[in-house]
Short mmCIF file of C-alpha atoms and ligand atoms in Angstrom, two decimals:
data_model
loop_
_atom_site.label_atom_id
_atom_site.label_comp_id
_atom_site.label_asym_id
_atom_site.label_seq_id
_atom_site.Cartn_x
_atom_site.Cartn_y
_atom_site.Cartn_z
CA UNK G 2 -0.01 0.02 0.02
CA UNK G 3 1.08 3.56 -0.77
CA UNK G 4 -0.49 6.13 1.52
CA UNK G 5 -0.01 9.88 1.22
CA UNK G 6 -1.61 12.71 3.19
CA UNK G 7 -1.97 15.49 0.57
CA UNK G 8 -3.01 17.92 3.25
CA UNK G 9 -4.70 17.85 6.65
CA UNK G 10 -6.09 20.46 9.00
CA UNK G 11 -8.88 22.95 9.21
CA UNK G 12 -7.81 24.51 5.85
CA UNK G 13 -8.38 21.27 3.99
CA UNK G 14 -8.11 17.49 4.04
CA UNK G 15 -7.28 14.94 1.40
CA UNK G 16 -5.69 11.55 1.63
CA UNK G 17 -4.50 9.07 -1.05
CA UNK G 18 -4.41 5.35 -0.77
CA UNK G 19 -3.16 2.97 -3.45
CA UNK G 20 -3.08 -0.71 -3.16
CA UNK G 21 -3.27 -3.73 -5.53
CA UNK G 22 -3.85 -1.33 -8.49
CA UNK G 23 -6.82 0.41 -6.80
CA UNK G 24 -6.45 4.22 -6.18
CA UNK G 25 -8.59 5.94 -3.76
CA UNK G 26 -8.96 9.47 -2.41
CA UNK G 27 -10.49 10.39 0.94
CA UNK G 28 -12.00 13.87 1.27
CA UNK G 29 -11.90 16.75 -1.14
CA UNK G 30 -11.12 19.65 1.10
CA UNK G 31 -8.26 21.04 -1.09
CA UNK G 32 -8.42 22.51 -4.56
CA UNK G 33 -8.24 20.20 -7.57
CA UNK G 34 -5.11 21.94 -8.64
CA UNK G 35 -3.38 21.33 -5.39
CA UNK G 36 -4.46 17.67 -5.24
CA UNK G 37 -3.21 17.09 -8.79
CA UNK G 38 0.14 18.86 -8.24
CA UNK G 39 0.86 17.02 -5.02
CA UNK G 40 0.06 13.69 -6.52
CA UNK G 41 2.28 14.60 -9.48
CA UNK G 42 5.19 15.15 -7.13
CA UNK G 43 4.90 11.46 -6.27
CA UNK G 44 4.32 10.48 -9.92
CA UNK G 45 0.68 9.62 -9.36
CA UNK G 46 -1.97 10.77 -11.81
CA UNK G 47 -5.17 12.04 -10.19
CA UNK G 48 -7.14 10.91 -13.34
CA UNK G 49 -6.31 7.35 -12.43
CA UNK G 50 -8.19 7.59 -9.10
CA UNK G 51 -11.02 4.97 -8.94
CA UNK G 52 -13.08 6.53 -6.28
CA UNK G 53 -13.46 9.55 -3.90
CA UNK G 54 -14.83 8.78 -0.43
CA UNK G 55 -16.16 11.64 1.78
CA UNK G 56 -16.02 11.53 5.58
CA UNK G 57 -18.43 14.35 6.34
CA UNK G 58 -19.97 17.61 5.16
CA UNK G 59 -17.59 20.21 6.74
CA UNK G 60 -16.04 22.28 4.02
CA UNK G 61 -12.51 21.38 4.93
CA UNK G 62 -13.39 17.88 3.78
CA UNK G 63 -16.01 18.48 0.97
CA UNK G 64 -15.47 21.86 -0.78
CA UNK G 65 -13.94 20.36 -4.00
CA UNK G 66 -16.11 17.35 -4.46
CA UNK G 67 -17.68 18.75 -7.62
CA UNK G 68 -14.23 19.63 -9.13
CA UNK G 69 -12.75 16.26 -8.29
CA UNK G 70 -15.73 14.45 -9.79
CA UNK G 71 -16.08 16.49 -13.03
CA UNK G 72 -12.47 17.43 -13.78
CA UNK G 73 -10.86 14.13 -12.87
CA UNK G 74 -13.79 11.76 -13.57
CA UNK G 75 -13.89 9.99 -10.27
CA UNK G 76 -17.13 8.52 -8.73
CA UNK G 77 -18.05 10.04 -5.36
CA UNK G 78 -18.97 7.70 -2.42
CA UNK G 79 -20.87 9.72 0.07
CA UNK G 80 -23.97 9.28 2.38
CA UNK G 81 -27.28 10.95 1.37
CA UNK G 82 -27.31 13.04 4.51
CA UNK G 83 -23.75 14.25 4.02
CA UNK G 84 -24.43 15.24 0.33
CA UNK G 85 -27.63 17.10 1.37
CA UNK G 86 -25.68 18.97 4.06
CA UNK G 87 -22.83 19.89 1.68
CA UNK G 88 -25.42 21.16 -0.89
CA UNK G 89 -27.09 23.31 1.77
CA UNK G 90 -23.88 25.26 2.26
CA UNK G 91 -22.02 25.06 -1.06
CA UNK G 92 -22.91 24.93 -4.68
CA UNK G 93 -21.24 21.63 -5.70
CA UNK G 94 -22.76 21.66 -9.27
CA UNK G 95 -23.97 18.60 -11.01
CA UNK G 96 -22.45 15.28 -9.96
CA UNK G 97 -22.75 12.62 -12.54
CA UNK G 98 -21.40 9.62 -10.58
CA UNK G 99 -22.54 9.32 -7.06
CA UNK G 100 -22.53 6.06 -5.18
CA UNK G 101 -24.54 6.38 -1.94
CA UNK G 102 -23.63 4.31 1.10
CA UNK G 103 -25.07 4.39 4.68
CA UNK G 104 -22.78 5.05 7.68
CA UNK G 105 -21.55 1.60 8.79
CA UNK G 106 -21.66 0.08 5.27
CA UNK G 107 -18.73 -1.67 3.60
CA UNK G 108 -18.12 -0.57 0.07
CA UNK G 109 -15.95 -2.56 -2.32
CA UNK G 110 -13.86 -0.93 -5.13
CA UNK G 111 -12.30 -3.51 -7.50
CA UNK G 112 -11.91 -5.97 -4.60
CA UNK G 113 -10.60 -3.49 -2.03
CA UNK G 114 -12.91 -3.03 0.97
CA UNK G 115 -13.68 0.34 2.42
CA UNK G 116 -15.44 0.13 5.79
CA UNK G 117 -17.29 3.19 7.06
CA UNK G 118 -17.56 3.77 10.83
CA UNK G 119 -20.07 6.35 12.16
CA UNK G 120 -18.59 9.09 14.32
CA UNK G 121 -20.12 11.44 16.85
CA UNK G 122 -18.47 14.48 15.27
CA UNK G 123 -20.80 17.43 14.97
CA UNK G 124 -21.49 17.03 11.30
CA UNK G 125 -24.64 15.72 9.49
CA UNK G 126 -23.58 12.08 9.15
CA UNK G 127 -19.81 11.74 9.75
CA UNK G 128 -17.87 8.56 9.25
CA UNK G 129 -14.23 7.34 9.64
CA UNK G 130 -12.88 4.73 7.15
CA UNK G 131 -10.87 1.62 7.22
CA UNK G 132 -9.30 0.34 3.97
CA UNK G 133 -8.85 -3.45 3.85
CA UNK G 134 -7.09 -5.02 0.83
CA UNK G 135 -7.15 -8.41 2.23
CA UNK G 136 -3.57 -8.26 3.39
CA UNK G 137 -3.40 -4.96 5.34
CA UNK G 138 -5.89 -2.63 7.10
CA UNK G 139 -5.25 1.11 7.31
CA UNK G 140 -7.52 3.64 9.13
CA UNK G 141 -8.41 7.20 8.32
CA UNK G 142 -9.67 8.31 11.71
CA UNK G 143 -10.23 12.06 11.87
CA UNK G 144 -12.93 14.53 12.97
CA UNK G 145 -13.90 11.89 15.57
CA UNK G 146 -15.83 13.96 18.08
CA UNK G 147 -14.53 12.06 21.10
CA UNK G 148 -13.19 8.66 21.90
CA UNK G 149 -16.43 6.85 21.09
CA UNK G 150 -17.46 3.32 21.81
CA UNK G 151 -15.94 0.97 19.35
CA UNK G 152 -13.02 3.23 18.34
CA UNK G 153 -10.49 1.23 20.34
CA UNK G 154 -11.55 -2.06 18.65
CA UNK G 155 -11.10 -0.40 15.26
CA UNK G 156 -7.70 0.80 16.21
CA UNK G 157 -6.61 -2.65 17.42
CA UNK G 158 -7.46 -4.18 14.03
CA UNK G 159 -5.18 -1.86 12.04
CA UNK G 160 -1.70 -2.19 10.59
CA UNK G 161 -1.34 1.63 10.22
CA UNK G 162 -3.41 4.63 11.05
CA UNK G 163 -3.86 8.25 10.02
CA UNK G 164 -5.23 9.53 13.40
CA UNK G 165 -6.57 12.96 14.41
CA UNK G 166 -4.35 14.68 16.97
CA UNK G 167 -6.04 18.05 16.82
CA UNK G 168 -5.02 20.22 19.80
CA UNK G 169 -2.76 20.55 22.89
CA UNK G 170 -5.06 20.81 25.80
CA UNK G 171 -3.08 23.59 27.55
CA UNK G 172 -2.57 25.53 24.40
CA UNK G 173 -6.38 25.40 23.72
CA UNK G 174 -7.10 26.40 27.33
CA UNK G 175 -4.85 29.41 27.33
CA UNK G 176 -5.07 30.28 23.62
CA UNK G 177 -7.00 33.07 21.77
CA UNK G 178 -10.19 31.11 20.89
CA UNK G 179 -13.43 32.45 22.29
CA UNK G 180 -14.92 30.29 24.97
CA UNK G 181 -17.70 28.80 22.88
CA UNK G 182 -15.25 27.66 20.25
CA UNK G 183 -12.99 26.10 22.87
CA UNK G 184 -15.98 24.23 24.20
CA UNK G 185 -16.95 23.01 20.75
CA UNK G 186 -13.52 21.67 20.03
CA UNK G 187 -13.08 19.73 23.35
CA UNK G 188 -16.78 18.84 23.54
CA UNK G 189 -18.22 15.47 22.47
CA UNK G 190 -18.72 16.54 18.82
CA UNK G 191 -15.39 18.32 18.26
CA UNK G 192 -11.98 16.88 17.99
CA UNK G 193 -9.57 14.67 19.92
CA UNK G 194 -6.45 16.08 21.56
CA UNK G 195 -2.87 15.09 21.46
CA UNK G 196 -3.25 13.52 24.87
CA UNK G 197 -6.31 11.49 23.85
CA UNK G 198 -4.70 10.32 20.58
CA UNK G 199 -1.48 9.36 22.43
CA UNK G 200 -3.41 7.48 25.08
CA UNK G 201 -5.41 5.68 22.41
CA UNK G 202 -2.27 4.61 20.54
CA UNK G 203 -0.67 3.52 23.86
CA UNK G 204 -3.64 1.48 24.94
CA UNK G 205 -4.62 0.05 21.65
CA UNK G 206 -1.81 -0.05 19.19
CA UNK G 207 -0.94 -3.70 18.65
CA UNK G 208 2.63 -4.76 18.06
CA UNK G 209 1.85 -5.01 14.32
CA UNK G 210 0.87 -1.32 14.01
CA UNK G 211 3.63 -0.25 11.69
CA UNK G 212 3.12 3.48 11.92
CA UNK G 213 0.70 6.32 12.84
CA UNK G 214 0.29 9.61 10.93
CA UNK G 215 -0.95 12.38 13.18
CA UNK G 216 -3.40 14.52 11.32
CA UNK G 217 -5.78 17.49 11.54
CA UNK G 218 -3.36 19.47 13.73
CA UNK G 219 -4.75 22.84 14.83
CA UNK G 220 -2.78 25.91 13.71
CA UNK G 221 -3.48 27.96 16.83
CA UNK G 222 -3.72 25.24 19.42
CA UNK G 223 -0.98 22.76 18.31
CA UNK G 224 2.22 22.37 16.40
CA UNK G 225 4.00 19.32 14.98
CA UNK G 226 6.67 19.63 17.71
CA UNK G 227 4.16 19.79 20.57
CA UNK G 228 2.10 16.88 19.16
CA UNK G 229 5.16 14.73 18.68
CA UNK G 230 6.43 15.49 22.10
CA UNK G 231 3.21 14.42 23.70
CA UNK G 232 3.12 11.19 21.60
CA UNK G 233 6.76 10.35 22.16
CA UNK G 234 6.48 10.92 25.91
CA UNK G 235 3.64 8.49 26.06
CA UNK G 236 4.71 5.94 23.50
CA UNK G 237 8.49 6.21 23.56
CA UNK G 238 9.82 4.93 20.26
CA UNK G 239 7.37 2.08 20.10
CA UNK G 240 5.52 3.32 17.01
CA UNK G 241 6.95 5.23 13.94
CA UNK G 242 5.26 8.57 13.73
CA UNK G 243 4.57 10.86 10.87
CA UNK G 244 2.79 14.25 10.95
CA UNK G 245 0.41 15.34 8.17
CA UNK G 246 1.15 18.86 7.03
CA UNK G 247 -1.35 21.68 6.99
CA UNK G 248 0.03 23.10 3.72
CA UNK G 249 1.45 20.24 1.73
CA UNK G 250 1.83 16.46 1.32
CA UNK G 251 3.77 13.87 3.24
CA UNK G 252 6.14 11.44 1.79
CA UNK G 253 4.70 8.07 0.58
CA UNK G 254 3.97 6.11 3.79
CA UNK G 255 4.10 2.44 2.96
CA UNK G 256 2.67 -0.76 4.25
ZN1 ZN Y 329 -12.05 18.83 9.68
ZN1 ZN Y 330 -15.29 18.31 10.78
#
């Protein structure tokens, strides 16, 4: 498997997974041009992508669904509630290839399974995803709301994970955000912190977890250094860690 974070954070999210000849994108929160250029850097052609999966309606995950579908010809896998919610806020334009799934369903693209897992994030119908190619399982676990029931079992089943590590608790506490926004982020429908993500990995990461990529880092309430410090102080060197960038792509992370 080749896995790339093309970008992650409140300014936009998009992840690429390629395995056994099947090429998948997860979320369309960056421009079509940025996605195309960043895949080009790794000699991947966005026109070869077989399917776009969408986690939820927030614009940092959904704003370019229409462009990705029409410009690059990829079918969009999305729930009906998520598409309706996106269309309430944005003008996506006409989508010619939409494959609806329900949160909790397993979709199959050319033999590769994509499991959807409902999340309690404050969106219309949010899901996380696990890609299973029959040999390896990788999770895209972001915008989780909180550490919900069943999340630990998902994590225990994975060989690698892209995991939300949104904020440092002290930085959020003492930072510039208004009180209602702080409450939203740390509330049950918001995001999970460095501490929660590190504890999750520490408790659930099996010995076969090859790496974790920390994603959706807050610009104001986190930094790659702070996130890594929290994770390293909890995990030691037990797990290889990557950090998804807020303004560019990672290297190819392999399984
Ligand atoms: Zn988000
Ligand atoms: Zn969100």
